[in-house]
Amino acid sequence: MKISVARDVFPLAQVFTIARGSRTEAVVLRVEIEQDGIVGRGECVPYARYNETVESVTAQIESLEMPLSRERLQSALPAGAARNAVDCALWDLEAKLAGVPVWKLAGIEEPAAEITAYTLSLGTPEKMRSQAAENSFRPLLKTKLGGGLEDIARIEAVRSGAPDSRIIVDANEGWTPEIYRELAPVLVRLGVEMVEQPLPAADDDALLDMDRVLPVCADESCHDRASLPGLAGKYDMVNIKLDKTGGLTEALALREAALAAGYKVMVGCMVGSSLAMAPAVLVARGASVVDLDGPLLLAKDREHGLEYDDKSVFPPRPELWG
């Protein structure tokens, strides 16, 4: 068994802006694990918010001793981008060696097409109205917000541009409790269904004392199953991302634990290629919200990329993953 890691760069179709800043490209790491002439692949996105860099994640991956199993990997690396790429590569390798798809190996339902959100970049209300209008054919839009009362104007603009679409919003830790109390009733009136991570993860105890008229989804506050006890009373939904859970193995376990604890489930992604999204499609089965639009934000995707239509993402083909 041999492991290798490579850095890939995908230019974005347009500048993508969230509350923390803007980017023009997606920088990802591709892991390949070879055994008996068969290669399994996985992808991760090192994320500065979690103190990850391309260099630090590469070093984690290169520190692993071969041969490696998924079971040993769970303790060899912490939850995060490095473990994600390796875990997904091991699943892909195991499926190819066994000649059966990953979903059968995992003992879960066969994946199907899932309606996915399409993310609108943070901008002026005018620019966001234009983005919404261009994508008004999509059933579900996710709007990045930045904090402050201008977010009301942004959502009013998005609703004006896409009057028939469902809307969810992502504050990326950019609000305060006061902003939530002021914005939430207005957003509910405009048809917004939920907000992702309105408060900084370190300050989310404030949610315990708030009337959550607009449902709240944990993103930065929820990484793996160990996060769940700390979410009680604060959140209505959890966003499962493989780069946070450390791979498909923990993502599937987190989904079951979250549902058992009474949370609704969202399955999300970082901005990456179809290779990163493919394993997440298996987690998305039955989720309340699916947000796997990463490849739609790229100027060019990987070969054999995921298929999308006007509303849905489809399961991966074997040539891509799984």
GROMACS .gro file of C-alpha atoms in nm:
model
  322
    1MET     CA    1   0.000   0.000   0.000
    2LYS     CA    2   0.138   0.341  -0.102
    3ILE     CA    3  -0.002   0.688  -0.031
    4SER     CA    4   0.060   1.017  -0.214
    5VAL     CA    5  -0.075   1.368  -0.180
    6ALA     CA    6  -0.090   1.644  -0.441
    7ARG     CA    7  -0.205   2.007  -0.446
    8ASP     CA    8  -0.468   2.098  -0.709
    9VAL     CA    9  -0.595   2.448  -0.789
   10PHE     CA   10  -0.936   2.517  -0.945
   11PRO     CA   11  -1.014   2.874  -1.059
   12LEU     CA   12  -1.362   2.988  -0.955
   13ALA     CA   13  -1.623   3.098  -1.206
   14GLN     CA   14  -1.642   3.431  -1.023
   15VAL     CA   15  -1.509   3.591  -0.706
   16PHE     CA   16  -1.665   3.421  -0.405
   17THR     CA   17  -1.713   3.630  -0.091
   18ILE     CA   18  -1.821   3.540   0.262
   19ALA     CA   19  -1.804   3.737   0.587
   20ARG     CA   20  -1.437   3.637   0.634
   21GLY     CA   21  -1.312   3.749   0.292
   22SER     CA   22  -1.300   3.672  -0.081
   23ARG     CA   23  -1.132   3.410  -0.298
   24THR     CA   24  -1.078   3.351  -0.669
   25GLU     CA   25  -0.966   2.989  -0.659
   26ALA     CA   26  -1.016   2.666  -0.469
   27VAL     CA   27  -0.696   2.506  -0.340
   28VAL     CA   28  -0.744   2.140  -0.252
   29LEU     CA   29  -0.536   1.835  -0.168
   30ARG     CA   30  -0.586   1.510  -0.357
   31VAL     CA   31  -0.486   1.187  -0.184
   32GLU     CA   32  -0.425   0.864  -0.374
   33ILE     CA   33  -0.375   0.527  -0.206
   34GLU     CA   34  -0.254   0.238  -0.422
   35GLN     CA   35  -0.276  -0.131  -0.345
   36ASP     CA   36  -0.232  -0.422  -0.589
   37GLY     CA   37  -0.236  -0.179  -0.881
   38ILE     CA   38  -0.571  -0.028  -0.774
   39VAL     CA   39  -0.593   0.341  -0.674
   40GLY     CA   40  -0.844   0.497  -0.435
   41ARG     CA   41  -0.882   0.876  -0.427
   42GLY     CA   42  -1.005   1.141  -0.186
   43GLU     CA   43  -0.999   1.519  -0.165
   44CYS     CA   44  -0.994   1.775   0.115
   45VAL     CA   45  -0.992   2.152   0.153
   46PRO     CA   46  -0.752   2.284   0.420
   47TYR     CA   47  -0.938   2.563   0.600
   48ALA     CA   48  -0.771   2.851   0.782
   49ARG     CA   49  -1.070   2.890   1.019
   50TYR     CA   50  -0.964   2.557   1.171
   51ASN     CA   51  -0.593   2.645   1.173
   52GLU     CA   52  -0.525   2.431   0.867
   53THR     CA   53  -0.289   2.511   0.581
   54VAL     CA   54  -0.195   2.315   0.271
   55GLU     CA   55   0.144   2.254   0.432
   56SER     CA   56   0.014   2.139   0.771
   57VAL     CA   57  -0.246   1.906   0.621
   58THR     CA   58   0.009   1.762   0.378
   59ALA     CA   59   0.244   1.694   0.669
   60GLN     CA   60  -0.032   1.512   0.859
   61ILE     CA   61  -0.104   1.289   0.561
   62GLU     CA   62   0.264   1.216   0.495
   63SER     CA   63   0.313   1.120   0.861
   64LEU     CA   64   0.087   0.816   0.827
   65GLU     CA   65   0.243   0.472   0.833
   66MET     CA   66   0.139   0.214   0.577
   67PRO     CA   67  -0.043  -0.018   0.555
   68LEU     CA   68  -0.346   0.164   0.685
   69SER     CA   69  -0.708   0.076   0.758
   70ARG     CA   70  -1.007   0.303   0.809
   71GLU     CA   71  -1.034   0.179   1.165
   72ARG     CA   72  -0.673   0.267   1.253
   73LEU     CA   73  -0.702   0.602   1.074
   74GLN     CA   74  -0.972   0.722   1.315
   75SER     CA   75  -0.718   0.733   1.599
   76ALA     CA   76  -0.411   0.810   1.387
   77LEU     CA   77  -0.538   1.156   1.286
   78PRO     CA   78  -0.784   1.400   1.446
   79ALA     CA   79  -1.107   1.503   1.278
   80GLY     CA   80  -1.026   1.746   0.999
   81ALA     CA   81  -0.924   1.785   0.637
   82ALA     CA   82  -0.629   1.543   0.640
   83ARG     CA   83  -0.825   1.252   0.781
   84ASN     CA   84  -1.111   1.327   0.543
   85ALA     CA   85  -0.907   1.288   0.226
   86VAL     CA   86  -0.741   0.969   0.349
   87ASP     CA   87  -1.065   0.817   0.479
   88CYS     CA   88  -1.245   0.879   0.150
   89ALA     CA   89  -0.952   0.739  -0.048
   90LEU     CA   90  -0.962   0.424   0.166
   91TRP     CA   91  -1.336   0.384   0.106
   92ASP     CA   92  -1.280   0.426  -0.269
   93LEU     CA   93  -0.994   0.177  -0.267
   94GLU     CA   94  -1.191  -0.081  -0.068
   95ALA     CA   95  -1.487  -0.050  -0.305
   96LYS     CA   96  -1.269  -0.099  -0.610
   97LEU     CA   97  -1.086  -0.397  -0.460
   98ALA     CA   98  -1.418  -0.558  -0.361
   99GLY     CA   99  -1.598  -0.470  -0.684
  100VAL     CA  100  -1.897  -0.323  -0.502
  101PRO     CA  101  -2.003   0.041  -0.449
  102VAL     CA  102  -1.922   0.224  -0.128
  103TRP     CA  103  -2.286   0.253  -0.026
  104LYS     CA  104  -2.313  -0.126  -0.013
  105LEU     CA  105  -1.991  -0.155   0.187
  106ALA     CA  106  -2.128   0.103   0.432
  107GLY     CA  107  -2.463  -0.075   0.463
  108ILE     CA  108  -2.667   0.233   0.373
  109GLU     CA  109  -2.936   0.312   0.118
  110GLU     CA  110  -2.835   0.354  -0.244
  111PRO     CA  111  -2.778   0.727  -0.307
  112ALA     CA  112  -3.018   0.913  -0.531
  113ALA     CA  113  -3.042   1.259  -0.684
  114GLU     CA  114  -3.076   1.525  -0.414
  115ILE     CA  115  -3.199   1.882  -0.445
  116THR     CA  116  -2.900   2.100  -0.361
  117ALA     CA  117  -2.873   2.460  -0.254
  118TYR     CA  118  -2.687   2.704  -0.476
  119THR     CA  119  -2.482   2.962  -0.288
  120LEU     CA  120  -2.498   3.334  -0.361
  121SER     CA  121  -2.177   3.522  -0.284
  122LEU     CA  122  -2.188   3.808  -0.034
  123GLY     CA  123  -2.220   4.147  -0.203
  124THR     CA  124  -2.424   4.464  -0.224
  125PRO     CA  125  -2.801   4.421  -0.233
  126GLU     CA  126  -2.797   4.512  -0.602
  127LYS     CA  127  -2.538   4.248  -0.688
  128MET     CA  128  -2.718   3.988  -0.480
  129ARG     CA  129  -3.048   4.065  -0.650
  130SER     CA  130  -2.874   4.008  -0.984
  131GLN     CA  131  -2.725   3.676  -0.865
  132ALA     CA  132  -3.065   3.566  -0.739
  133ALA     CA  133  -3.238   3.658  -1.063
  134GLU     CA  134  -2.981   3.462  -1.265
  135ASN     CA  135  -3.050   3.158  -1.049
  136SER     CA  136  -3.421   3.204  -0.983
  137PHE     CA  137  -3.490   2.872  -1.161
  138ARG     CA  138  -3.322   2.690  -0.873
  139PRO     CA  139  -3.553   2.563  -0.596
  140LEU     CA  140  -3.313   2.639  -0.307
  141LEU     CA  141  -3.077   2.935  -0.271
  142LYS     CA  142  -2.825   2.984   0.008
  143THR     CA  143  -2.735   3.345   0.076
  144LYS     CA  144  -2.412   3.452   0.241
  145LEU     CA  145  -2.461   3.737   0.488
  146GLY     CA  146  -2.213   3.966   0.656
  147GLY     CA  147  -2.366   4.104   0.974
  148GLY     CA  148  -2.546   4.432   1.035
  149LEU     CA  149  -2.876   4.568   0.923
  150GLU     CA  150  -2.769   4.570   0.557
  151ASP     CA  151  -2.841   4.198   0.565
  152ILE     CA  152  -3.210   4.286   0.559
  153ALA     CA  153  -3.162   4.476   0.235
  154ARG     CA  154  -2.965   4.183   0.096
  155ILE     CA  155  -3.239   3.931   0.170
  156GLU     CA  156  -3.507   4.165   0.038
  157ALA     CA  157  -3.304   4.191  -0.281
  158VAL     CA  158  -3.259   3.814  -0.308
  159ARG     CA  159  -3.630   3.756  -0.248
  160SER     CA  160  -3.709   4.015  -0.516
  161GLY     CA  161  -3.477   3.845  -0.764
  162ALA     CA  162  -3.597   3.490  -0.686
  163PRO     CA  163  -3.957   3.516  -0.561
  164ASP     CA  164  -4.030   3.142  -0.588
  165SER     CA  165  -3.709   2.991  -0.449
  166ARG     CA  166  -3.665   2.861  -0.095
  167ILE     CA  167  -3.399   3.059   0.091
  168ILE     CA  168  -3.155   2.969   0.366
  169VAL     CA  169  -2.883   3.203   0.493
  170ASP     CA  170  -2.529   3.165   0.627
  171ALA     CA  171  -2.392   3.429   0.862
  172ASN     CA  172  -2.049   3.262   0.903
  173GLU     CA  173  -2.028   3.368   1.270
  174GLY     CA  174  -2.085   3.731   1.172
  175TRP     CA  175  -2.382   3.822   1.395
  176THR     CA  176  -2.430   3.918   1.758
  177PRO     CA  177  -2.729   3.819   1.974
  178GLU     CA  178  -2.870   4.170   1.919
  179ILE     CA  179  -2.845   4.134   1.541
  180TYR     CA  180  -3.017   3.795   1.554
  181ARG     CA  181  -3.307   3.935   1.759
  182GLU     CA  182  -3.352   4.221   1.514
  183LEU     CA  183  -3.303   4.030   1.189
  184ALA     CA  184  -3.468   3.696   1.260
  185PRO     CA  185  -3.835   3.809   1.256
  186VAL     CA  186  -3.775   4.005   0.935
  187LEU     CA  187  -3.606   3.712   0.764
  188VAL     CA  188  -3.888   3.480   0.867
  189ARG     CA  189  -4.135   3.725   0.712
  190LEU     CA  190  -3.932   3.715   0.390
  191GLY     CA  191  -3.952   3.337   0.381
  192VAL     CA  192  -3.604   3.248   0.505
  193GLU     CA  193  -3.611   2.894   0.650
  194MET     CA  194  -3.298   2.888   0.869
  195VAL     CA  195  -2.964   3.055   0.942
  196GLU     CA  196  -2.628   2.879   0.965
  197GLN     CA  197  -2.397   2.970   1.253
  198PRO     CA  198  -2.513   3.325   1.330
  199LEU     CA  199  -2.287   3.364   1.637
  200PRO     CA  200  -1.916   3.283   1.675
  201ALA     CA  201  -1.872   2.925   1.791
  202ALA     CA  202  -1.693   3.044   2.104
  203ASP     CA  203  -1.988   3.267   2.198
  204ASP     CA  204  -2.282   3.047   2.105
  205ASP     CA  205  -2.397   2.995   2.466
  206ALA     CA  206  -2.600   3.311   2.405
  207LEU     CA  207  -2.835   3.099   2.193
  208LEU     CA  208  -2.953   2.923   2.511
  209ASP     CA  209  -3.141   3.234   2.621
  210MET     CA  210  -3.285   3.329   2.283
  211ASP     CA  211  -3.623   3.265   2.128
  212ARG     CA  212  -3.509   3.105   1.802
  213VAL     CA  213  -3.793   3.220   1.577
  214LEU     CA  214  -3.558   3.154   1.286
  215PRO     CA  215  -3.416   2.800   1.319
  216VAL     CA  216  -3.040   2.789   1.375
  217CYS     CA  217  -2.797   2.538   1.220
  218ALA     CA  218  -2.459   2.459   1.378
  219ASP     CA  219  -2.168   2.474   1.136
  220GLU     CA  220  -1.844   2.591   1.296
  221SER     CA  221  -1.981   2.465   1.629
  222CYS     CA  222  -2.031   2.107   1.503
  223HIS     CA  223  -1.741   1.893   1.384
  224ASP     CA  224  -1.804   1.533   1.487
  225ARG     CA  225  -2.004   1.331   1.741
  226ALA     CA  226  -1.800   1.477   2.025
  227SER     CA  227  -1.956   1.817   1.941
  228LEU     CA  228  -2.314   1.709   2.001
  229PRO     CA  229  -2.336   1.745   2.383
  230GLY     CA  230  -2.226   2.107   2.358
  231LEU     CA  231  -2.502   2.192   2.109
  232ALA     CA  232  -2.796   2.103   2.333
  233GLY     CA  233  -3.049   2.383   2.366
  234LYS     CA  234  -2.868   2.605   2.118
  235TYR     CA  235  -2.929   2.460   1.774
  236ASP     CA  236  -3.208   2.304   1.572
  237MET     CA  237  -2.995   2.154   1.294
  238VAL     CA  238  -2.635   2.045   1.236
  239ASN     CA  239  -2.431   2.092   0.919
  240ILE     CA  240  -2.224   1.781   0.842
  241LYS     CA  241  -1.916   1.851   0.631
  242LEU     CA  242  -1.662   1.578   0.564
  243ASP     CA  243  -1.372   1.819   0.605
  244LYS     CA  244  -1.491   1.878   0.962
  245THR     CA  245  -1.583   1.520   1.054
  246GLY     CA  246  -1.260   1.381   0.916
  247GLY     CA  247  -1.419   1.169   0.646
  248LEU     CA  248  -1.715   0.961   0.542
  249THR     CA  249  -1.676   0.715   0.830
  250GLU     CA  250  -1.741   0.973   1.100
  251ALA     CA  251  -1.990   1.169   0.885
  252LEU     CA  252  -2.221   0.868   0.864
  253ALA     CA  253  -2.190   0.810   1.238
  254LEU     CA  254  -2.255   1.178   1.312
  255ARG     CA  255  -2.566   1.175   1.095
  256GLU     CA  256  -2.717   0.886   1.289
  257ALA     CA  257  -2.623   1.035   1.626
  258ALA     CA  258  -2.759   1.378   1.537
  259LEU     CA  259  -3.090   1.239   1.416
  260ALA     CA  260  -3.119   1.025   1.729
  261ALA     CA  261  -3.059   1.337   1.940
  262GLY     CA  262  -3.346   1.517   1.766
  263TYR     CA  263  -3.153   1.745   1.532
  264LYS     CA  264  -3.236   1.797   1.168
  265VAL     CA  265  -2.942   1.736   0.936
  266MET     CA  266  -2.783   1.952   0.670
  267VAL     CA  267  -2.503   1.815   0.453
  268GLY     CA  268  -2.264   2.085   0.334
  269CYS     CA  269  -1.926   2.132   0.174
  270MET     CA  270  -1.623   2.353   0.136
  271VAL     CA  271  -1.551   2.496  -0.210
  272GLY     CA  272  -1.392   2.199  -0.384
  273SER     CA  273  -1.427   1.971  -0.683
  274SER     CA  274  -1.661   1.682  -0.750
  275LEU     CA  275  -1.412   1.444  -0.588
  276ALA     CA  276  -1.477   1.616  -0.255
  277MET     CA  277  -1.856   1.622  -0.303
  278ALA     CA  278  -1.894   1.259  -0.415
  279PRO     CA  279  -1.870   1.092  -0.070
  280ALA     CA  280  -2.098   1.357   0.080
  281VAL     CA  281  -2.377   1.256  -0.160
  282LEU     CA  282  -2.397   0.930   0.037
  283VAL     CA  283  -2.449   1.124   0.361
  284ALA     CA  284  -2.713   1.345   0.199
  285ARG     CA  285  -2.972   1.070   0.167
  286GLY     CA  286  -3.273   1.189   0.367
  287ALA     CA  287  -3.111   1.512   0.488
  288SER     CA  288  -3.339   1.813   0.546
  289VAL     CA  289  -3.101   2.042   0.355
  290VAL     CA  290  -2.831   1.949   0.104
  291ASP     CA  291  -2.566   2.204   0.006
  292LEU     CA  292  -2.323   2.031  -0.229
  293ASP     CA  293  -2.279   2.299  -0.492
  294GLY     CA  294  -1.897   2.329  -0.481
  295PRO     CA  295  -1.839   2.222  -0.844
  296LEU     CA  296  -2.102   2.469  -0.967
  297LEU     CA  297  -1.883   2.751  -0.834
  298LEU     CA  298  -1.575   2.637  -1.030
  299ALA     CA  299  -1.471   2.754  -1.374
  300LYS     CA  300  -1.377   2.392  -1.451
  301ASP     CA  301  -1.432   2.070  -1.257
  302ARG     CA  302  -1.247   1.737  -1.256
  303GLU     CA  303  -1.289   1.481  -1.531
  304HIS     CA  304  -1.593   1.256  -1.472
  305GLY     CA  305  -1.737   1.522  -1.239
  306LEU     CA  306  -2.073   1.497  -1.071
  307GLU     CA  307  -2.382   1.555  -1.281
  308TYR     CA  308  -2.606   1.849  -1.192
  309ASP     CA  309  -2.933   1.963  -1.341
  310ASP     CA  310  -3.135   2.277  -1.262
  311LYS     CA  311  -3.215   2.154  -0.913
  312SER     CA  312  -3.026   1.839  -0.815
  313VAL     CA  313  -2.688   1.674  -0.771
  314PHE     CA  314  -2.663   1.311  -0.882
  315PRO     CA  315  -2.462   1.025  -0.729
  316PRO     CA  316  -2.103   0.984  -0.849
  317ARG     CA  317  -2.004   0.759  -1.132
  318PRO     CA  318  -1.745   0.489  -1.054
  319GLU     CA  319  -1.491   0.669  -1.275
  320LEU     CA  320  -1.494   0.956  -1.021
  321TRP     CA  321  -1.528   0.783  -0.683
  322GLY     CA  322  -1.698   0.505  -0.496
   0.00000   0.00000   0.00000
